[in-house]
Amino acid sequence: MDGCNIAVIGATGAVGTVFLNILEERDFPALDVRLCASERSWGRKLTVRGEELKVEEATPQLLSEVDLVFICAGSDISRKIAPLAVAQGATVVDKSSAFRL
């Protein structure tokens, strides 16, 4: 894979923060990174791979613009976002127990 567009759901939480650090450490081949979190974090800016990125809402439009969605949030969020992302054509990697079995 030469690169893909990714979204990180739960980017401002504890798991999301660790995920973003790993993304940088492993030099993940992302062409574009979109950060999503709850409404209280919308507009907040985080530095990822030396670039300042704004936290956004995980809308169907945003999900249609990415290839890969990493959900770093709880099961309730996963149950809501994962089907939307898949319907938009994205591959989803979920850290929660929502789809474990």
mmCIF file with all atom_site columns, C-alpha atoms in Angstrom:
data_model
loop_
_atom_site.group_PDB
_atom_site.id
_atom_site.type_symbol
_atom_site.label_atom_id
_atom_site.label_alt_id
_atom_site.label_comp_id
_atom_site.label_asym_id
_atom_site.label_entity_id
_atom_site.label_seq_id
_atom_site.pdbx_PDB_ins_code
_atom_site.Cartn_x
_atom_site.Cartn_y
_atom_site.Cartn_z
_atom_site.occupancy
_atom_site.B_iso_or_equiv
_atom_site.pdbx_formal_charge
_atom_site.auth_seq_id
_atom_site.auth_comp_id
_atom_site.auth_asym_id
_atom_site.auth_atom_id
_atom_site.pdbx_PDB_model_num
ATOM 1   C CA . MET A 1 1   ? 0.000   0.000   0.000  1.00 0.00 ? 1   MET A CA 1
ATOM 2   C CA . ASP A 1 2   ? 1.452   3.327   -1.056 1.00 0.00 ? 2   ASP A CA 1
ATOM 3   C CA . GLY A 1 3   ? -0.848  5.317   1.162  1.00 0.00 ? 3   GLY A CA 1
ATOM 4   C CA . CYS A 1 4   ? -4.451  5.830   2.073  1.00 0.00 ? 4   CYS A CA 1
ATOM 5   C CA . ASN A 1 5   ? -6.761  8.382   3.590  1.00 0.00 ? 5   ASN A CA 1
ATOM 6   C CA . ILE A 1 6   ? -7.671  7.586   7.187  1.00 0.00 ? 6   ILE A CA 1
ATOM 7   C CA . ALA A 1 7   ? -10.023 8.803   9.881  1.00 0.00 ? 7   ALA A CA 1
ATOM 8   C CA . VAL A 1 8   ? -9.368  8.368   13.588 1.00 0.00 ? 8   VAL A CA 1
ATOM 9   C CA . ILE A 1 9   ? -12.582 8.320   15.606 1.00 0.00 ? 9   ILE A CA 1
ATOM 10  C CA . GLY A 1 10  ? -12.000 9.212   19.246 1.00 0.00 ? 10  GLY A CA 1
ATOM 11  C CA . ALA A 1 11  ? -8.778  11.042  18.419 1.00 0.00 ? 11  ALA A CA 1
ATOM 12  C CA . THR A 1 12  ? -8.802  13.201  21.559 1.00 0.00 ? 12  THR A CA 1
ATOM 13  C CA . GLY A 1 13  ? -9.330  10.366  24.042 1.00 0.00 ? 13  GLY A CA 1
ATOM 14  C CA . ALA A 1 14  ? -6.726  8.230   25.787 1.00 0.00 ? 14  ALA A CA 1
ATOM 15  C CA . VAL A 1 15  ? -6.795  5.420   23.201 1.00 0.00 ? 15  VAL A CA 1
ATOM 16  C CA . GLY A 1 16  ? -6.893  7.882   20.304 1.00 0.00 ? 16  GLY A CA 1
ATOM 17  C CA . THR A 1 17  ? -3.853  9.723   21.655 1.00 0.00 ? 17  THR A CA 1
ATOM 18  C CA . VAL A 1 18  ? -1.872  6.484   21.922 1.00 0.00 ? 18  VAL A CA 1
ATOM 19  C CA . PHE A 1 19  ? -3.024  5.481   18.438 1.00 0.00 ? 19  PHE A CA 1
ATOM 20  C CA . LEU A 1 20  ? -1.821  8.784   16.960 1.00 0.00 ? 20  LEU A CA 1
ATOM 21  C CA . ASN A 1 21  ? 1.568   8.312   18.653 1.00 0.00 ? 21  ASN A CA 1
ATOM 22  C CA . ILE A 1 22  ? 1.861   4.821   17.150 1.00 0.00 ? 22  ILE A CA 1
ATOM 23  C CA . LEU A 1 23  ? 0.811   6.187   13.757 1.00 0.00 ? 23  LEU A CA 1
ATOM 24  C CA . GLU A 1 24  ? 3.781   8.552   13.917 1.00 0.00 ? 24  GLU A CA 1
ATOM 25  C CA . GLU A 1 25  ? 6.250   6.042   15.398 1.00 0.00 ? 25  GLU A CA 1
ATOM 26  C CA . ARG A 1 26  ? 5.474   3.459   12.717 1.00 0.00 ? 26  ARG A CA 1
ATOM 27  C CA . ASP A 1 27  ? 5.414   6.042   9.906  1.00 0.00 ? 27  ASP A CA 1
ATOM 28  C CA . PHE A 1 28  ? 2.023   4.736   8.768  1.00 0.00 ? 28  PHE A CA 1
ATOM 29  C CA . PRO A 1 29  ? 1.581   5.430   5.031  1.00 0.00 ? 29  PRO A CA 1
ATOM 30  C CA . ALA A 1 30  ? -1.382  7.799   5.352  1.00 0.00 ? 30  ALA A CA 1
ATOM 31  C CA . LEU A 1 31  ? -1.861  10.375  2.629  1.00 0.00 ? 31  LEU A CA 1
ATOM 32  C CA . ASP A 1 32  ? -4.432  12.266  4.690  1.00 0.00 ? 32  ASP A CA 1
ATOM 33  C CA . VAL A 1 33  ? -5.446  11.952  8.344  1.00 0.00 ? 33  VAL A CA 1
ATOM 34  C CA . ARG A 1 34  ? -8.848  13.140  9.545  1.00 0.00 ? 34  ARG A CA 1
ATOM 35  C CA . LEU A 1 35  ? -9.423  13.464  13.284 1.00 0.00 ? 35  LEU A CA 1
ATOM 36  C CA . CYS A 1 36  ? -12.879 12.965  14.745 1.00 0.00 ? 36  CYS A CA 1
ATOM 37  C CA . ALA A 1 37  ? -14.224 13.130  18.277 1.00 0.00 ? 37  ALA A CA 1
ATOM 38  C CA . SER A 1 38  ? -17.264 14.164  20.264 1.00 0.00 ? 38  SER A CA 1
ATOM 39  C CA . GLU A 1 39  ? -18.917 17.531  19.797 1.00 0.00 ? 39  GLU A CA 1
ATOM 40  C CA . ARG A 1 40  ? -17.041 19.088  22.707 1.00 0.00 ? 40  ARG A CA 1
ATOM 41  C CA . SER A 1 41  ? -13.755 18.551  20.821 1.00 0.00 ? 41  SER A CA 1
ATOM 42  C CA . TRP A 1 42  ? -14.845 19.824  17.396 1.00 0.00 ? 42  TRP A CA 1
ATOM 43  C CA . GLY A 1 43  ? -12.528 22.599  16.257 1.00 0.00 ? 43  GLY A CA 1
ATOM 44  C CA . ARG A 1 44  ? -9.757  21.615  18.640 1.00 0.00 ? 44  ARG A CA 1
ATOM 45  C CA . LYS A 1 45  ? -6.368  21.343  16.927 1.00 0.00 ? 45  LYS A CA 1
ATOM 46  C CA . LEU A 1 46  ? -3.897  18.485  17.348 1.00 0.00 ? 46  LEU A CA 1
ATOM 47  C CA . THR A 1 47  ? -0.453  18.139  15.827 1.00 0.00 ? 47  THR A CA 1
ATOM 48  C CA . VAL A 1 48  ? -0.046  14.882  13.918 1.00 0.00 ? 48  VAL A CA 1
ATOM 49  C CA . ARG A 1 49  ? 3.098   14.100  11.921 1.00 0.00 ? 49  ARG A CA 1
ATOM 50  C CA . GLY A 1 50  ? 4.151   17.737  12.253 1.00 0.00 ? 50  GLY A CA 1
ATOM 51  C CA . GLU A 1 51  ? 0.875   19.034  10.812 1.00 0.00 ? 51  GLU A CA 1
ATOM 52  C CA . GLU A 1 52  ? -1.792  20.861  12.785 1.00 0.00 ? 52  GLU A CA 1
ATOM 53  C CA . LEU A 1 53  ? -5.148  19.148  12.184 1.00 0.00 ? 53  LEU A CA 1
ATOM 54  C CA . LYS A 1 54  ? -8.622  20.221  13.279 1.00 0.00 ? 54  LYS A CA 1
ATOM 55  C CA . VAL A 1 55  ? -10.921 17.759  15.037 1.00 0.00 ? 55  VAL A CA 1
ATOM 56  C CA . GLU A 1 56  ? -14.127 17.223  13.057 1.00 0.00 ? 56  GLU A CA 1
ATOM 57  C CA . GLU A 1 57  ? -17.476 15.498  13.294 1.00 0.00 ? 57  GLU A CA 1
ATOM 58  C CA . ALA A 1 58  ? -17.576 11.973  11.837 1.00 0.00 ? 58  ALA A CA 1
ATOM 59  C CA . THR A 1 59  ? -20.199 12.697  9.191  1.00 0.00 ? 59  THR A CA 1
ATOM 60  C CA . PRO A 1 60  ? -21.216 10.351  6.359  1.00 0.00 ? 60  PRO A CA 1
ATOM 61  C CA . GLN A 1 61  ? -19.512 12.831  3.982  1.00 0.00 ? 61  GLN A CA 1
ATOM 62  C CA . LEU A 1 62  ? -16.212 12.626  5.890  1.00 0.00 ? 62  LEU A CA 1
ATOM 63  C CA . LEU A 1 63  ? -16.465 8.833   6.060  1.00 0.00 ? 63  LEU A CA 1
ATOM 64  C CA . SER A 1 64  ? -16.952 8.704   2.274  1.00 0.00 ? 64  SER A CA 1
ATOM 65  C CA . GLU A 1 65  ? -13.647 10.545  1.804  1.00 0.00 ? 65  GLU A CA 1
ATOM 66  C CA . VAL A 1 66  ? -11.464 8.022   3.649  1.00 0.00 ? 66  VAL A CA 1
ATOM 67  C CA . ASP A 1 67  ? -10.300 4.488   2.918  1.00 0.00 ? 67  ASP A CA 1
ATOM 68  C CA . LEU A 1 68  ? -9.655  3.305   6.465  1.00 0.00 ? 68  LEU A CA 1
ATOM 69  C CA . VAL A 1 69  ? -11.380 4.197   9.737  1.00 0.00 ? 69  VAL A CA 1
ATOM 70  C CA . PHE A 1 70  ? -9.757  3.494   13.093 1.00 0.00 ? 70  PHE A CA 1
ATOM 71  C CA . ILE A 1 71  ? -12.320 3.625   15.888 1.00 0.00 ? 71  ILE A CA 1
ATOM 72  C CA . CYS A 1 72  ? -10.619 4.414   19.188 1.00 0.00 ? 72  CYS A CA 1
ATOM 73  C CA . ALA A 1 73  ? -13.827 4.958   21.133 1.00 0.00 ? 73  ALA A CA 1
ATOM 74  C CA . GLY A 1 74  ? -16.298 2.894   23.115 1.00 0.00 ? 74  GLY A CA 1
ATOM 75  C CA . SER A 1 75  ? -18.743 0.267   21.907 1.00 0.00 ? 75  SER A CA 1
ATOM 76  C CA . ASP A 1 76  ? -21.690 2.671   21.638 1.00 0.00 ? 76  ASP A CA 1
ATOM 77  C CA . ILE A 1 77  ? -19.760 4.896   19.240 1.00 0.00 ? 77  ILE A CA 1
ATOM 78  C CA . SER A 1 78  ? -18.495 1.879   17.301 1.00 0.00 ? 78  SER A CA 1
ATOM 79  C CA . ARG A 1 79  ? -21.998 0.506   16.826 1.00 0.00 ? 79  ARG A CA 1
ATOM 80  C CA . LYS A 1 80  ? -23.044 3.863   15.379 1.00 0.00 ? 80  LYS A CA 1
ATOM 81  C CA . ILE A 1 81  ? -19.976 4.797   13.270 1.00 0.00 ? 81  ILE A CA 1
ATOM 82  C CA . ALA A 1 82  ? -18.753 1.428   11.935 1.00 0.00 ? 82  ALA A CA 1
ATOM 83  C CA . PRO A 1 83  ? -21.873 0.642   9.851  1.00 0.00 ? 83  PRO A CA 1
ATOM 84  C CA . LEU A 1 84  ? -21.885 4.205   8.465  1.00 0.00 ? 84  LEU A CA 1
ATOM 85  C CA . ALA A 1 85  ? -18.212 3.942   7.475  1.00 0.00 ? 85  ALA A CA 1
ATOM 86  C CA . VAL A 1 86  ? -18.677 0.532   5.841  1.00 0.00 ? 86  VAL A CA 1
ATOM 87  C CA . ALA A 1 87  ? -21.733 1.834   3.949  1.00 0.00 ? 87  ALA A CA 1
ATOM 88  C CA . GLN A 1 88  ? -19.521 4.639   2.616  1.00 0.00 ? 88  GLN A CA 1
ATOM 89  C CA . GLY A 1 89  ? -16.956 2.097   1.385  1.00 0.00 ? 89  GLY A CA 1
ATOM 90  C CA . ALA A 1 90  ? -14.347 2.370   4.137  1.00 0.00 ? 90  ALA A CA 1
ATOM 91  C CA . THR A 1 91  ? -12.580 -0.474  5.915  1.00 0.00 ? 91  THR A CA 1
ATOM 92  C CA . VAL A 1 92  ? -13.015 -0.244  9.688  1.00 0.00 ? 92  VAL A CA 1
ATOM 93  C CA . VAL A 1 93  ? -10.631 -1.266  12.460 1.00 0.00 ? 93  VAL A CA 1
ATOM 94  C CA . ASP A 1 94  ? -12.412 -1.114  15.818 1.00 0.00 ? 94  ASP A CA 1
ATOM 95  C CA . LYS A 1 95  ? -10.707 -1.351  19.221 1.00 0.00 ? 95  LYS A CA 1
ATOM 96  C CA . SER A 1 96  ? -13.947 -1.855  21.144 1.00 0.00 ? 96  SER A CA 1
ATOM 97  C CA . SER A 1 97  ? -15.794 -5.057  21.951 1.00 0.00 ? 97  SER A CA 1
ATOM 98  C CA . ALA A 1 98  ? -18.812 -4.076  19.806 1.00 0.00 ? 98  ALA A CA 1
ATOM 99  C CA . PHE A 1 99  ? -17.986 -6.408  16.912 1.00 0.00 ? 99  PHE A CA 1
ATOM 100 C CA . ARG A 1 100 ? -15.514 -8.742  18.615 1.00 0.00 ? 100 ARG A CA 1
ATOM 101 C CA . LEU A 1 101 ? -17.543 -11.882 18.087 1.00 0.00 ? 101 LEU A CA 1
#
